[in-house]
Amino acid sequence: MTKTFLSYLLAVIFASAPAVASADWQAVEEVRPYSISGTTGAELYESIGARGPKAGPTGRVIAHTTFKLTWTRKYEAQGNACVITTNRPKLIITYTLPKPSAALPPAVGSSWESFITGVQTHERVHGETIKEMVKEIETMSIGLTVADDPDCQKIRIELTRRLGEISAKQRQRGRDFDKIEMGDGGNIQQLILKLVNGP
């Protein structure tokens, strides 16, 4: 099993939209299945290798987690300073997961359920780190003030710098988690072995 095949992808879009009043928000989480075929664990895994989401120019992954993040943000000049007074996120997290295209024999179906439950649990951890990142951005940015910026230009540069730092930290958390999960003897490797060596 290659680490490229077992890696996951993140897509991030930061954008601004017209201002609205601040309020509590919830991430939208959706599952996007892709079809695989086979009547044994080995055949199902082989189909994942052929049809899984692409990772880089040549590799494929079992599953991946992507997200789209946009912001409703309002900048206000207050005296000679600029302040972010509204910064509300809209977060959509998408989990792309394999799904058999036909009913499986009972023993294989049971093996598959154990496998896909483990994969889903893995991907949901990535989803949680994404939500935590967005909450950190929200906490950091609401009320952010930059002095000597009546045209609200310097604050955008400062916000972008801080966003980059927080996003980089979240990506590193994902890499560290995958290194443990997908390394020798790791959870994902064990899930694969049980599926392939099962019925």
mmCIF file of C-alpha atoms in Angstrom:
data_model
loop_
_atom_site.group_PDB
_atom_site.id
_atom_site.type_symbol
_atom_site.label_atom_id
_atom_site.label_comp_id
_atom_site.label_asym_id
_atom_site.label_seq_id
_atom_site.Cartn_x
_atom_site.Cartn_y
_atom_site.Cartn_z
ATOM 1 C CA MET A 1 0.000 0.000 0.000
ATOM 2 C CA THR A 2 1.503 3.370 -0.938
ATOM 3 C CA LYS A 3 1.220 6.363 1.293
ATOM 4 C CA THR A 4 0.019 8.350 -1.702
ATOM 5 C CA PHE A 5 -2.888 5.953 -2.094
ATOM 6 C CA LEU A 6 -3.730 6.272 1.580
ATOM 7 C CA SER A 7 -3.407 10.018 1.827
ATOM 8 C CA TYR A 8 -6.283 12.472 1.904
ATOM 9 C CA LEU A 9 -6.860 15.797 0.235
ATOM 10 C CA LEU A 10 -8.000 19.125 1.503
ATOM 11 C CA ALA A 11 -9.372 21.887 -0.632
ATOM 12 C CA VAL A 12 -9.880 25.322 0.892
ATOM 13 C CA ILE A 13 -11.585 28.386 -0.452
ATOM 14 C CA PHE A 14 -11.530 31.610 1.505
ATOM 15 C CA ALA A 15 -13.834 34.352 0.270
ATOM 16 C CA SER A 16 -15.764 37.358 1.496
ATOM 17 C CA ALA A 17 -19.449 38.144 1.078
ATOM 18 C CA PRO A 18 -21.773 41.018 2.060
ATOM 19 C CA ALA A 19 -22.141 41.577 5.788
ATOM 20 C CA VAL A 20 -24.898 40.124 7.931
ATOM 21 C CA ALA A 21 -25.455 40.024 11.669
ATOM 22 C CA SER A 22 -23.323 37.562 13.598
ATOM 23 C CA ALA A 23 -25.046 34.389 14.873
ATOM 24 C CA ASP A 24 -24.258 30.779 15.733
ATOM 25 C CA TRP A 25 -23.388 28.579 12.768
ATOM 26 C CA GLN A 26 -23.164 24.893 11.988
ATOM 27 C CA ALA A 27 -21.016 23.153 9.413
ATOM 28 C CA VAL A 28 -22.862 21.356 6.624
ATOM 29 C CA GLU A 29 -21.462 17.833 6.274
ATOM 30 C CA GLU A 30 -22.244 15.699 3.245
ATOM 31 C CA VAL A 31 -21.147 12.301 1.971
ATOM 32 C CA ARG A 32 -20.335 11.847 -1.707
ATOM 33 C CA PRO A 33 -20.110 8.119 -2.555
ATOM 34 C CA TYR A 34 -18.243 6.669 -5.500
ATOM 35 C CA SER A 35 -19.156 3.283 -6.918
ATOM 36 C CA ILE A 36 -16.970 0.205 -6.575
ATOM 37 C CA SER A 37 -17.559 -3.429 -7.509
ATOM 38 C CA GLY A 38 -16.577 -6.878 -6.294
ATOM 39 C CA THR A 39 -17.864 -9.835 -4.317
ATOM 40 C CA THR A 40 -14.828 -10.377 -2.060
ATOM 41 C CA GLY A 41 -12.841 -8.036 0.145
ATOM 42 C CA ALA A 42 -9.845 -8.269 -2.179
ATOM 43 C CA GLU A 43 -11.973 -7.410 -5.221
ATOM 44 C CA LEU A 44 -13.544 -4.445 -3.437
ATOM 45 C CA TYR A 45 -10.145 -3.091 -2.458
ATOM 46 C CA GLU A 46 -8.855 -3.568 -5.995
ATOM 47 C CA SER A 47 -11.856 -1.580 -7.264
ATOM 48 C CA ILE A 48 -11.071 1.199 -4.772
ATOM 49 C CA GLY A 49 -7.556 1.339 -6.215
ATOM 50 C CA ALA A 50 -8.964 1.748 -9.721
ATOM 51 C CA ARG A 51 -11.830 4.141 -8.973
ATOM 52 C CA GLY A 52 -10.917 6.050 -5.809
ATOM 53 C CA PRO A 53 -10.515 9.827 -5.767
ATOM 54 C CA LYS A 54 -7.328 11.008 -7.444
ATOM 55 C CA ALA A 55 -4.469 12.223 -5.279
ATOM 56 C CA GLY A 56 -1.814 13.997 -7.291
ATOM 57 C CA PRO A 57 -0.956 13.111 -10.890
ATOM 58 C CA THR A 58 -0.836 9.315 -10.494
ATOM 59 C CA GLY A 59 -2.161 8.149 -7.114
ATOM 60 C CA ARG A 60 -5.621 7.436 -5.782
ATOM 61 C CA VAL A 61 -7.017 7.396 -2.260
ATOM 62 C CA ILE A 62 -9.565 5.261 -0.446
ATOM 63 C CA ALA A 63 -11.468 8.314 0.760
ATOM 64 C CA HIS A 64 -10.889 11.999 1.219
ATOM 65 C CA THR A 65 -12.265 15.014 3.016
ATOM 66 C CA THR A 66 -12.596 18.353 1.275
ATOM 67 C CA PHE A 67 -14.208 21.582 2.331
ATOM 68 C CA LYS A 68 -15.446 24.888 1.010
ATOM 69 C CA LEU A 69 -15.228 27.846 3.358
ATOM 70 C CA THR A 70 -16.647 31.285 2.649
ATOM 71 C CA TRP A 71 -17.082 34.253 4.953
ATOM 72 C CA THR A 72 -19.615 36.990 5.484
ATOM 73 C CA ARG A 73 -17.264 39.709 6.633
ATOM 74 C CA LYS A 74 -17.682 43.391 7.462
ATOM 75 C CA TYR A 75 -14.842 45.872 7.864
ATOM 76 C CA GLU A 76 -15.616 49.162 9.618
ATOM 77 C CA ALA A 77 -13.509 52.289 9.948
ATOM 78 C CA GLN A 78 -13.542 53.433 13.564
ATOM 79 C CA GLY A 79 -11.667 56.677 13.902
ATOM 80 C CA ASN A 80 -8.339 56.119 12.179
ATOM 81 C CA ALA A 81 -8.459 52.340 12.672
ATOM 82 C CA CYS A 82 -10.215 49.494 10.873
ATOM 83 C CA VAL A 83 -12.124 46.800 12.741
ATOM 84 C CA ILE A 84 -13.704 43.518 11.610
ATOM 85 C CA THR A 85 -17.180 43.719 13.143
ATOM 86 C CA THR A 86 -18.787 40.723 11.402
ATOM 87 C CA ASN A 87 -17.036 37.530 10.381
ATOM 88 C CA ARG A 88 -19.485 34.662 9.923
ATOM 89 C CA PRO A 89 -18.375 31.433 8.234
ATOM 90 C CA LYS A 90 -20.235 29.151 5.887
ATOM 91 C CA LEU A 91 -18.531 25.761 5.937
ATOM 92 C CA ILE A 92 -19.381 22.756 3.773
ATOM 93 C CA ILE A 93 -17.403 19.573 4.447
ATOM 94 C CA THR A 94 -17.589 16.763 1.900
ATOM 95 C CA TYR A 95 -16.530 13.198 2.642
ATOM 96 C CA THR A 96 -15.885 11.124 -0.499
ATOM 97 C CA LEU A 97 -16.240 7.438 0.349
ATOM 98 C CA PRO A 98 -16.455 4.131 -1.557
ATOM 99 C CA LYS A 99 -19.775 2.325 -1.862
ATOM 100 C CA PRO A 100 -20.357 -1.126 -3.376
ATOM 101 C CA SER A 101 -22.630 -0.967 -6.420
ATOM 102 C CA ALA A 102 -24.401 -4.256 -5.624
ATOM 103 C CA ALA A 103 -25.450 -6.262 -2.592
ATOM 104 C CA LEU A 104 -22.609 -8.251 -1.029
ATOM 105 C CA PRO A 105 -22.622 -11.834 0.271
ATOM 106 C CA PRO A 106 -23.414 -11.754 4.016
ATOM 107 C CA ALA A 107 -19.900 -12.533 5.258
ATOM 108 C CA VAL A 108 -18.322 -10.025 2.871
ATOM 109 C CA GLY A 109 -20.964 -7.458 3.781
ATOM 110 C CA SER A 110 -20.077 -7.766 7.446
ATOM 111 C CA SER A 111 -16.388 -7.387 6.662
ATOM 112 C CA TRP A 112 -17.130 -4.384 4.464
ATOM 113 C CA GLU A 113 -19.169 -2.667 7.175
ATOM 114 C CA SER A 114 -16.264 -2.941 9.613
ATOM 115 C CA PHE A 115 -13.909 -1.509 6.987
ATOM 116 C CA ILE A 116 -16.052 1.422 5.892
ATOM 117 C CA THR A 117 -16.991 2.316 9.467
ATOM 118 C CA GLY A 118 -13.289 2.597 10.291
ATOM 119 C CA VAL A 119 -12.602 4.697 7.194
ATOM 120 C CA GLN A 120 -15.533 7.001 7.998
ATOM 121 C CA THR A 121 -14.271 7.429 11.554
ATOM 122 C CA HIS A 122 -10.860 8.392 10.191
ATOM 123 C CA GLU A 123 -12.286 10.965 7.795
ATOM 124 C CA ARG A 124 -14.538 12.462 10.490
ATOM 125 C CA VAL A 125 -11.428 13.271 12.513
ATOM 126 C CA HIS A 126 -10.261 15.385 9.583
ATOM 127 C CA GLY A 127 -13.691 17.007 9.537
ATOM 128 C CA GLU A 128 -13.379 17.909 13.212
ATOM 129 C CA THR A 129 -9.974 19.522 12.707
ATOM 130 C CA ILE A 130 -11.463 21.600 9.885
ATOM 131 C CA LYS A 131 -14.293 22.794 12.147
ATOM 132 C CA GLU A 132 -11.821 23.600 14.895
ATOM 133 C CA MET A 133 -9.742 25.610 12.414
ATOM 134 C CA VAL A 134 -12.780 27.646 11.365
ATOM 135 C CA LYS A 135 -13.694 28.364 14.986
ATOM 136 C CA GLU A 136 -10.133 29.509 15.621
ATOM 137 C CA ILE A 137 -10.287 31.829 12.603
ATOM 138 C CA GLU A 138 -13.607 33.227 13.784
ATOM 139 C CA THR A 139 -12.323 33.860 17.309
ATOM 140 C CA MET A 140 -9.137 35.450 16.033
ATOM 141 C CA SER A 141 -10.714 37.712 13.467
ATOM 142 C CA ILE A 142 -13.879 39.096 15.040
ATOM 143 C CA GLY A 143 -12.887 42.402 16.562
ATOM 144 C CA LEU A 144 -9.490 42.353 14.862
ATOM 145 C CA THR A 145 -8.292 45.956 14.775
ATOM 146 C CA VAL A 146 -5.500 47.575 12.784
ATOM 147 C CA ALA A 147 -4.508 51.131 13.647
ATOM 148 C CA ASP A 148 -3.831 53.836 11.059
ATOM 149 C CA ASP A 149 -5.970 52.036 8.476
ATOM 150 C CA PRO A 150 -9.035 54.198 7.722
ATOM 151 C CA ASP A 151 -9.393 52.658 4.240
ATOM 152 C CA CYS A 152 -9.343 49.100 5.660
ATOM 153 C CA GLN A 153 -6.483 47.923 3.459
ATOM 154 C CA LYS A 154 -3.792 46.990 5.997
ATOM 155 C CA ILE A 155 -6.238 44.831 7.933
ATOM 156 C CA ARG A 156 -6.817 42.600 4.911
ATOM 157 C CA ILE A 157 -3.104 41.923 4.647
ATOM 158 C CA GLU A 158 -2.879 41.153 8.369
ATOM 159 C CA LEU A 159 -5.932 38.884 8.224
ATOM 160 C CA THR A 160 -4.497 36.963 5.267
ATOM 161 C CA ARG A 161 -1.243 36.439 7.156
ATOM 162 C CA ARG A 162 -3.054 35.048 10.193
ATOM 163 C CA LEU A 163 -5.309 32.855 8.060
ATOM 164 C CA GLY A 164 -2.237 31.328 6.461
ATOM 165 C CA GLU A 165 -0.741 30.459 9.833
ATOM 166 C CA ILE A 166 -3.926 28.845 11.139
ATOM 167 C CA SER A 167 -4.519 26.923 7.898
ATOM 168 C CA ALA A 168 -0.936 25.622 7.875
ATOM 169 C CA LYS A 169 -1.338 24.387 11.448
ATOM 170 C CA GLN A 170 -4.530 22.515 10.541
ATOM 171 C CA ARG A 171 -2.884 20.871 7.517
ATOM 172 C CA GLN A 172 0.032 19.759 9.668
ATOM 173 C CA ARG A 173 -2.375 18.209 12.184
ATOM 174 C CA GLY A 174 -3.900 16.228 9.321
ATOM 175 C CA ARG A 175 -0.506 15.020 8.113
ATOM 176 C CA ASP A 176 0.533 14.002 11.626
ATOM 177 C CA PHE A 177 -2.718 12.088 12.128
ATOM 178 C CA ASP A 178 -2.380 10.293 8.794
ATOM 179 C CA LYS A 179 1.221 9.353 9.538
ATOM 180 C CA ILE A 180 0.070 7.479 12.643
ATOM 181 C CA GLU A 181 -3.096 5.981 11.123
ATOM 182 C CA MET A 182 -1.464 4.903 7.863
ATOM 183 C CA GLY A 183 1.935 3.819 9.101
ATOM 184 C CA ASP A 184 3.033 0.242 9.695
ATOM 185 C CA GLY A 185 0.562 -1.368 12.052
ATOM 186 C CA GLY A 186 -1.649 1.705 11.974
ATOM 187 C CA ASN A 187 -5.432 1.661 12.050
ATOM 188 C CA ILE A 188 -5.976 2.127 8.300
ATOM 189 C CA GLN A 189 -3.430 -0.516 7.416
ATOM 190 C CA GLN A 190 -5.160 -2.949 9.775
ATOM 191 C CA LEU A 191 -8.553 -2.167 8.239
ATOM 192 C CA ILE A 192 -7.189 -2.866 4.762
ATOM 193 C CA LEU A 193 -5.558 -6.129 5.772
ATOM 194 C CA LYS A 194 -8.744 -7.390 7.416
ATOM 195 C CA LEU A 195 -10.783 -6.511 4.341
ATOM 196 C CA VAL A 196 -8.382 -8.006 1.812
ATOM 197 C CA ASN A 197 -7.696 -11.158 3.819
ATOM 198 C CA GLY A 198 -11.326 -11.655 4.756
ATOM 199 C CA PRO A 199 -14.084 -13.376 2.778
#
